[in-house]
mmCIF file of C-alpha atoms and ligand atoms in Angstrom:
data_model
loop_
_atom_site.group_PDB
_atom_site.id
_atom_site.type_symbol
_atom_site.label_atom_id
_atom_site.label_comp_id
_atom_site.label_asym_id
_atom_site.label_seq_id
_atom_site.Cartn_x
_atom_site.Cartn_y
_atom_site.Cartn_z
ATOM 1 C CA MET K 27 113.835 113.727 88.233
ATOM 2 C CA LYS K 28 116.312 113.743 91.077
ATOM 3 C CA ARG K 29 114.663 111.922 93.920
ATOM 4 C CA ILE K 30 111.562 109.837 93.285
ATOM 5 C CA VAL K 31 109.227 107.563 95.183
ATOM 6 C CA VAL K 32 107.921 104.591 93.201
ATOM 7 C CA LYS K 33 104.827 102.934 94.618
ATOM 8 C CA VAL K 34 103.912 99.505 93.283
ATOM 9 C CA GLY K 35 100.452 98.075 93.953
ATOM 10 C CA SER K 36 99.508 94.516 94.851
ATOM 11 C CA ASN K 37 97.763 94.000 91.504
ATOM 12 C CA VAL K 38 101.001 94.742 89.656
ATOM 13 C CA LEU K 39 103.036 92.343 91.756
ATOM 14 C CA THR K 40 100.761 89.330 91.825
ATOM 15 C CA ARG K 41 99.578 86.942 89.137
ATOM 16 C CA ASP K 42 95.901 86.108 88.663
ATOM 17 C CA ASN K 43 96.270 83.125 90.996
ATOM 18 C CA GLY K 44 97.610 85.406 93.738
ATOM 19 C CA THR K 45 101.239 84.271 93.693
ATOM 20 C CA LEU K 46 104.114 86.735 93.442
ATOM 21 C CA ASP K 47 104.773 87.680 89.819
ATOM 22 C CA THR K 48 108.519 87.181 89.863
ATOM 23 C CA THR K 49 108.873 88.212 86.216
ATOM 24 C CA ARG K 50 107.289 91.563 87.002
ATOM 25 C CA VAL K 51 109.396 92.080 90.128
ATOM 26 C CA SER K 52 112.461 91.285 88.069
ATOM 27 C CA SER K 53 111.542 93.813 85.395
ATOM 28 C CA LEU K 54 110.874 96.526 87.986
ATOM 29 C CA THR K 55 114.204 95.748 89.632
ATOM 30 C CA ASP K 56 116.007 96.159 86.293
ATOM 31 C CA GLN K 57 114.304 99.485 85.709
ATOM 32 C CA ILE K 58 114.965 100.860 89.193
ATOM 33 C CA GLN K 59 118.578 99.857 88.817
ATOM 34 C CA ALA K 60 118.737 101.705 85.498
ATOM 35 C CA LEU K 61 117.204 104.837 87.028
ATOM 36 C CA ARG K 62 119.739 104.759 89.857
ATOM 37 C CA LYS K 63 122.521 104.478 87.296
ATOM 38 C CA ARG K 64 121.267 107.705 85.758
ATOM 39 C CA GLY K 65 121.737 109.378 89.130
ATOM 40 C CA ILE K 66 118.096 109.315 90.258
ATOM 41 C CA GLU K 67 117.561 108.500 93.932
ATOM 42 C CA VAL K 68 114.754 105.966 94.293
ATOM 43 C CA ILE K 69 112.640 105.002 97.286
ATOM 44 C CA LEU K 70 110.381 102.019 96.664
ATOM 45 C CA VAL K 71 107.023 101.689 98.402
ATOM 46 C CA THR K 72 105.757 98.193 97.792
ATOM 47 C CA SER K 73 102.436 96.533 98.484
ATOM 48 C CA GLY K 74 101.804 92.868 97.944
ATOM 49 C CA ALA K 75 102.643 91.383 101.334
ATOM 50 C CA VAL K 76 99.117 90.365 102.244
ATOM 51 C CA ALA K 77 98.310 89.099 98.756
ATOM 52 C CA CYS K 78 101.549 87.136 98.653
ATOM 53 C CA GLY K 79 101.094 85.642 102.123
ATOM 54 C CA ARG K 80 97.571 84.574 101.270
ATOM 55 C CA SER K 81 98.880 82.535 98.364
ATOM 56 C CA LEU K 82 101.529 80.871 100.535
ATOM 57 C CA ALA K 83 100.061 80.148 103.960
ATOM 58 C CA LYS K 84 96.806 78.784 105.258
ATOM 59 C CA ALA K 85 95.525 80.318 108.471
ATOM 60 C CA ALA K 86 94.128 77.955 111.095
ATOM 61 C CA PRO K 87 90.313 77.713 110.921
ATOM 62 C CA GLY K 88 89.743 79.469 114.273
ATOM 63 C CA LEU K 89 91.529 82.684 113.344
ATOM 64 C CA ASP K 90 89.469 85.822 112.918
ATOM 65 C CA GLU K 91 89.817 88.017 109.844
ATOM 66 C CA VAL K 92 92.224 90.454 111.452
ATOM 67 C CA GLN K 93 94.512 87.666 112.659
ATOM 68 C CA GLN K 94 94.433 86.094 109.216
ATOM 69 C CA ARG K 95 95.472 89.346 107.592
ATOM 70 C CA GLN K 96 98.262 89.850 110.132
ATOM 71 C CA LEU K 97 99.515 86.344 109.485
ATOM 72 C CA TYR K 98 99.417 86.728 105.712
ATOM 73 C CA ALA K 99 101.217 90.064 105.949
ATOM 74 C CA ALA K 100 103.936 88.619 108.161
ATOM 75 C CA VAL K 101 104.521 85.648 105.853
ATOM 76 C CA GLY K 102 104.150 87.589 102.603
ATOM 77 C CA GLN K 103 106.461 90.423 103.609
ATOM 78 C CA VAL K 104 109.334 87.953 103.942
ATOM 79 C CA ARG K 105 108.611 86.441 100.539
ATOM 80 C CA LEU K 106 108.412 89.874 98.953
ATOM 81 C CA MET K 107 111.637 91.143 100.489
ATOM 82 C CA ASP K 108 113.417 87.900 99.675
ATOM 83 C CA GLN K 109 112.601 88.462 96.007
ATOM 84 C CA TYR K 110 113.743 92.086 96.031
ATOM 85 C CA TYR K 111 116.840 91.190 98.024
ATOM 86 C CA ARG K 112 117.979 88.528 95.544
ATOM 87 C CA LEU K 113 117.252 90.525 92.407
ATOM 88 C CA PHE K 114 118.909 93.725 93.600
ATOM 89 C CA ALA K 115 121.852 91.739 94.975
ATOM 90 C CA ASP K 116 122.566 90.595 91.400
ATOM 91 C CA TYR K 117 123.265 94.257 90.644
ATOM 92 C CA GLY K 118 125.308 94.693 93.811
ATOM 93 C CA ILE K 119 122.576 96.866 95.320
ATOM 94 C CA ASN K 120 121.716 96.474 98.992
ATOM 95 C CA VAL K 121 118.105 96.925 99.984
ATOM 96 C CA GLY K 122 116.817 97.903 103.415
ATOM 97 C CA GLN K 123 113.335 97.360 104.772
ATOM 98 C CA ILE K 124 111.280 100.077 106.462
ATOM 99 C CA LEU K 125 107.990 98.907 107.926
ATOM 100 C CA THR K 126 106.015 101.848 109.172
ATOM 101 C CA MET K 127 102.666 102.903 110.581
ATOM 102 C CA LYS K 128 100.349 105.855 110.342
ATOM 103 C CA LYS K 129 101.213 107.119 113.803
ATOM 104 C CA ASN K 130 104.871 107.377 112.781
ATOM 105 C CA PHE K 131 103.834 110.269 110.569
ATOM 106 C CA GLU K 132 101.952 112.057 113.326
ATOM 107 C CA GLY K 133 104.613 112.703 115.988
ATOM 108 C CA THR K 134 108.003 114.308 115.475
ATOM 109 C CA GLU K 135 110.317 111.691 116.924
ATOM 110 C CA GLU K 136 109.370 108.648 114.845
ATOM 111 C CA TYR K 137 108.934 110.889 111.834
ATOM 112 C CA ASN K 138 112.482 112.183 112.126
ATOM 113 C CA ASN K 139 113.846 108.737 112.913
ATOM 114 C CA GLN K 140 112.449 107.144 109.792
ATOM 115 C CA ARG K 141 113.465 110.103 107.647
ATOM 116 C CA ASN K 142 117.009 110.070 108.989
ATOM 117 C CA CYS K 143 117.192 106.338 108.444
ATOM 118 C CA MET K 144 116.151 106.632 104.816
ATOM 119 C CA GLU K 145 118.388 109.646 104.195
ATOM 120 C CA GLY K 146 121.306 107.632 105.544
ATOM 121 C CA MET K 147 120.399 104.716 103.323
ATOM 122 C CA LEU K 148 120.209 106.875 100.205
ATOM 123 C CA GLU K 149 123.505 108.504 101.043
ATOM 124 C CA SER K 150 125.023 105.038 101.361
ATOM 125 C CA GLY K 151 123.590 103.791 98.078
ATOM 126 C CA ILE K 152 121.099 101.472 99.762
ATOM 127 C CA LEU K 153 117.607 101.187 98.304
ATOM 128 C CA PRO K 154 114.914 101.860 100.930
ATOM 129 C CA ILE K 155 111.919 99.554 100.474
ATOM 130 C CA VAL K 156 108.895 100.704 102.452
ATOM 131 C CA ASN K 157 105.636 99.012 103.360
ATOM 132 C CA GLU K 158 103.094 99.404 106.090
ATOM 133 C CA ASN K 159 103.752 97.264 109.134
ATOM 134 C CA ASP K 160 100.648 95.244 108.420
ATOM 135 C CA ALA K 161 101.295 92.678 111.130
ATOM 136 C CA VAL K 162 100.935 95.335 113.817
ATOM 137 C CA SER K 163 98.931 98.058 112.142
ATOM 138 C CA ILE K 164 95.282 96.985 112.152
ATOM 139 C CA THR K 165 91.841 98.566 111.818
ATOM 140 C CA GLU K 166 91.863 102.278 112.735
ATOM 141 C CA LEU K 167 95.663 102.366 112.997
ATOM 142 C CA MET K 168 96.002 101.645 109.289
ATOM 143 C CA PHE K 169 96.766 103.984 106.409
ATOM 144 C CA THR K 170 93.859 104.198 103.965
ATOM 145 C CA ASP K 171 96.157 102.247 101.629
ATOM 146 C CA ASN K 172 99.732 102.289 100.395
ATOM 147 C CA ASP K 173 98.906 105.206 98.090
ATOM 148 C CA GLU K 174 98.435 107.349 101.184
ATOM 149 C CA LEU K 175 101.667 105.955 102.607
ATOM 150 C CA SER K 176 103.597 106.702 99.417
ATOM 151 C CA GLY K 177 102.356 110.308 99.434
ATOM 152 C CA LEU K 178 103.531 110.763 103.008
ATOM 153 C CA VAL K 179 106.916 109.241 102.176
ATOM 154 C CA ALA K 180 107.305 111.506 99.132
ATOM 155 C CA THR K 181 106.623 114.583 101.261
ATOM 156 C CA MET K 182 108.820 113.428 104.117
ATOM 157 C CA MET K 183 111.762 112.689 101.821
ATOM 158 C CA GLY K 184 111.418 115.815 99.701
ATOM 159 C CA ALA K 185 110.896 113.798 96.520
ATOM 160 C CA ASP K 186 110.237 115.756 93.318
ATOM 161 C CA THR K 187 108.104 112.995 91.776
ATOM 162 C CA LEU K 188 105.852 110.200 92.996
ATOM 163 C CA ILE K 189 105.123 107.446 90.492
ATOM 164 C CA ILE K 190 102.139 105.276 91.348
ATOM 165 C CA LEU K 191 102.089 102.005 89.433
ATOM 166 C CA SER K 192 98.794 100.151 89.402
ATOM 167 C CA ASN K 193 97.086 97.928 86.843
ATOM 168 C CA ILE K 194 95.372 100.776 84.994
ATOM 169 C CA ASP K 195 96.840 103.305 82.601
ATOM 170 C CA GLY K 196 95.864 106.455 84.490
ATOM 171 C CA ILE K 197 92.798 108.554 85.204
ATOM 172 C CA TYR K 198 90.175 108.220 82.486
ATOM 173 C CA ASN K 199 87.752 110.911 81.381
ATOM 174 C CA GLY K 200 84.902 108.427 81.811
ATOM 175 C CA ASP K 201 84.268 104.800 82.713
ATOM 176 C CA PRO K 202 87.501 102.964 81.701
ATOM 177 C CA SER K 203 85.482 100.002 80.454
ATOM 178 C CA LEU K 204 83.562 102.138 77.961
ATOM 179 C CA GLU K 205 84.797 102.631 74.441
ATOM 180 C CA GLY K 206 85.637 106.287 73.853
ATOM 181 C CA SER K 207 87.005 106.871 77.350
ATOM 182 C CA ARG K 208 90.591 107.963 77.241
ATOM 183 C CA VAL K 209 93.341 108.638 79.753
ATOM 184 C CA ILE K 210 93.771 112.269 80.771
ATOM 185 C CA GLU K 211 97.434 113.027 80.106
ATOM 186 C CA ARG K 212 98.016 116.080 82.228
ATOM 187 C CA VAL K 213 95.968 117.809 84.823
ATOM 188 C CA SER K 214 96.544 120.641 87.247
ATOM 189 C CA HIS K 215 95.718 120.151 90.930
ATOM 190 C CA GLU K 216 93.450 123.165 90.573
ATOM 191 C CA GLU K 217 91.103 121.240 88.291
ATOM 192 C CA ASP K 218 88.656 118.837 89.895
ATOM 193 C CA LEU K 219 88.348 115.453 88.177
ATOM 194 C CA SER K 220 86.336 113.774 90.941
ATOM 195 C CA ALA K 221 83.273 113.426 88.719
ATOM 196 C CA TYR K 222 85.197 111.144 86.334
ATOM 197 C CA ILE K 223 86.563 108.798 88.915
ATOM 198 C CA SER K 224 84.972 105.514 89.832
ATOM 199 C CA ALA K 225 84.772 104.446 93.468
ATOM 200 C CA LYS K 226 85.749 100.868 92.564
ATOM 201 C CA HIS K 227 88.435 99.281 94.675
ATOM 202 C CA SER K 228 91.430 97.240 93.682
ATOM 203 C CA SER K 229 90.968 93.474 93.764
ATOM 204 C CA ALA K 230 94.253 92.528 95.447
ATOM 205 C CA GLY K 231 95.023 95.602 97.559
ATOM 206 C CA ARG K 232 93.056 98.220 99.471
ATOM 207 C CA GLY K 233 93.513 101.168 97.115
ATOM 208 C CA GLY K 234 91.304 102.633 94.411
ATOM 209 C CA MET K 235 91.472 105.542 91.980
ATOM 210 C CA GLN K 236 89.527 107.881 94.254
ATOM 211 C CA THR K 237 92.071 107.807 97.083
ATOM 212 C CA LYS K 238 94.937 107.925 94.594
ATOM 213 C CA TYR K 239 93.507 111.026 93.019
ATOM 214 C CA GLU K 240 92.746 112.840 96.272
ATOM 215 C CA MET K 241 96.231 112.174 97.537
ATOM 216 C CA ALA K 242 97.800 113.118 94.193
ATOM 217 C CA ARG K 243 95.975 116.423 94.138
ATOM 218 C CA ARG K 244 97.087 117.360 97.643
ATOM 219 C CA LEU K 245 100.637 116.351 96.884
ATOM 220 C CA ALA K 246 100.717 118.243 93.579
ATOM 221 C CA ALA K 247 99.445 121.343 95.382
ATOM 222 C CA SER K 248 102.500 121.096 97.637
ATOM 223 C CA GLY K 249 104.825 120.928 94.623
ATOM 224 C CA VAL K 250 105.373 117.179 94.146
ATOM 225 C CA ARG K 251 104.587 115.912 90.659
ATOM 226 C CA VAL K 252 102.465 112.755 90.709
ATOM 227 C CA ILE K 253 102.350 110.238 87.876
ATOM 228 C CA ILE K 254 99.794 107.442 87.701
ATOM 229 C CA ALA K 255 100.742 104.713 85.234
ATOM 230 C CA ASN K 256 100.326 101.035 84.467
ATOM 231 C CA GLY K 257 102.999 98.919 86.175
ATOM 232 C CA LYS K 258 102.242 96.036 83.825
ATOM 233 C CA ARG K 259 103.417 97.927 80.762
ATOM 234 C CA ASP K 260 106.904 97.172 79.483
ATOM 235 C CA ALA K 261 109.686 99.463 80.656
ATOM 236 C CA VAL K 262 107.152 101.841 82.209
ATOM 237 C CA LEU K 263 109.617 103.508 84.593
ATOM 238 C CA LEU K 264 112.297 103.959 81.965
ATOM 239 C CA LYS K 265 109.857 105.433 79.502
ATOM 240 C CA LEU K 266 108.435 107.809 82.099
ATOM 241 C CA ALA K 267 111.959 108.997 82.866
ATOM 242 C CA GLU K 268 113.253 109.247 79.317
ATOM 243 C CA ALA K 269 110.392 109.627 76.878
ATOM 244 C CA PRO K 270 107.171 110.210 78.803
ATOM 245 C CA GLU K 271 105.258 110.878 75.592
ATOM 246 C CA SER K 272 105.868 107.256 74.590
ATOM 247 C CA ILE K 273 103.843 105.809 77.444
ATOM 248 C CA ILE K 274 100.250 106.347 78.433
ATOM 249 C CA HIS K 275 99.886 107.857 81.935
ATOM 250 C CA THR K 276 98.314 110.720 83.898
ATOM 251 C CA GLU K 277 100.489 113.458 85.293
ATOM 252 C CA ILE K 278 99.116 115.623 88.082
ATOM 253 C CA ARG K 279 100.923 118.869 88.721
HETATM 254 N N1 LIG G 13 100.367 97.042 102.818
HETATM 255 C C1 LIG G 13 99.534 96.110 102.114
HETATM 256 C C2 LIG G 13 100.362 94.947 101.596
HETATM 257 O O1 LIG G 13 101.554 95.027 101.470
HETATM 258 C C3 LIG G 13 98.831 96.725 100.920
HETATM 259 C C4 LIG G 13 97.956 97.917 101.222
HETATM 260 C C5 LIG G 13 97.302 98.449 99.918
HETATM 261 O O2 LIG G 13 96.695 97.648 99.202
HETATM 262 O O3 LIG G 13 97.430 99.624 99.601
HETATM 263 O O4 LIG G 13 99.840 93.907 101.284
#
């Protein structure tokens, strides 16, 4: 691994009551710091703004659903970045925030601008932290979810690996809730696992395994290795980097 994108889902970052899981954020910060120390360039794509904002603020009764989501995103994004800022600052690492939108990946100018910005940050030792600009990006302007966004960022930045951390261990060869189902360790993008994958969506975020898998397959076909693992497991990033056989996950090549 030389340059990686780590995507963390809302379910990993929030507790059951919806508040930000500061213990988890702290552990991920420690691990990202350790990866950087080993010379790996990391770009973090983080969800959790909307979930976090929802646990903090109460929208006025007259607001429609879209306005509520915008408000929660705006409030939650600050909370999220505040947490990352403080924890990385303890290691002397500066973080920078990139809020982006789908259309920024469609034209050349914005595309180049955001890439140059992140390249400059990496060169300067600053950790880019990316999320969708959820306060502005609504309905048809939105990415399918942050999994799609993380795939686009990995391609744009020429990352060799994308690690998607959610609250499940990987892609199962059957219904994950059934005994006997197990996580598929390695799969080629040429194989089609669609039949195994449930269409269920995440409870806190927008993503699901189906979109993760479709994106992972496309990305793997273009030469980026994709790893799907459980962000709630101890030292998941360190294990994936150092002893991948010691942690359950799915690798798509
Ligand atoms: N960008 C959204 C957030 O930060 C999450 C989108 C998703 O669930 O993938 O809350």
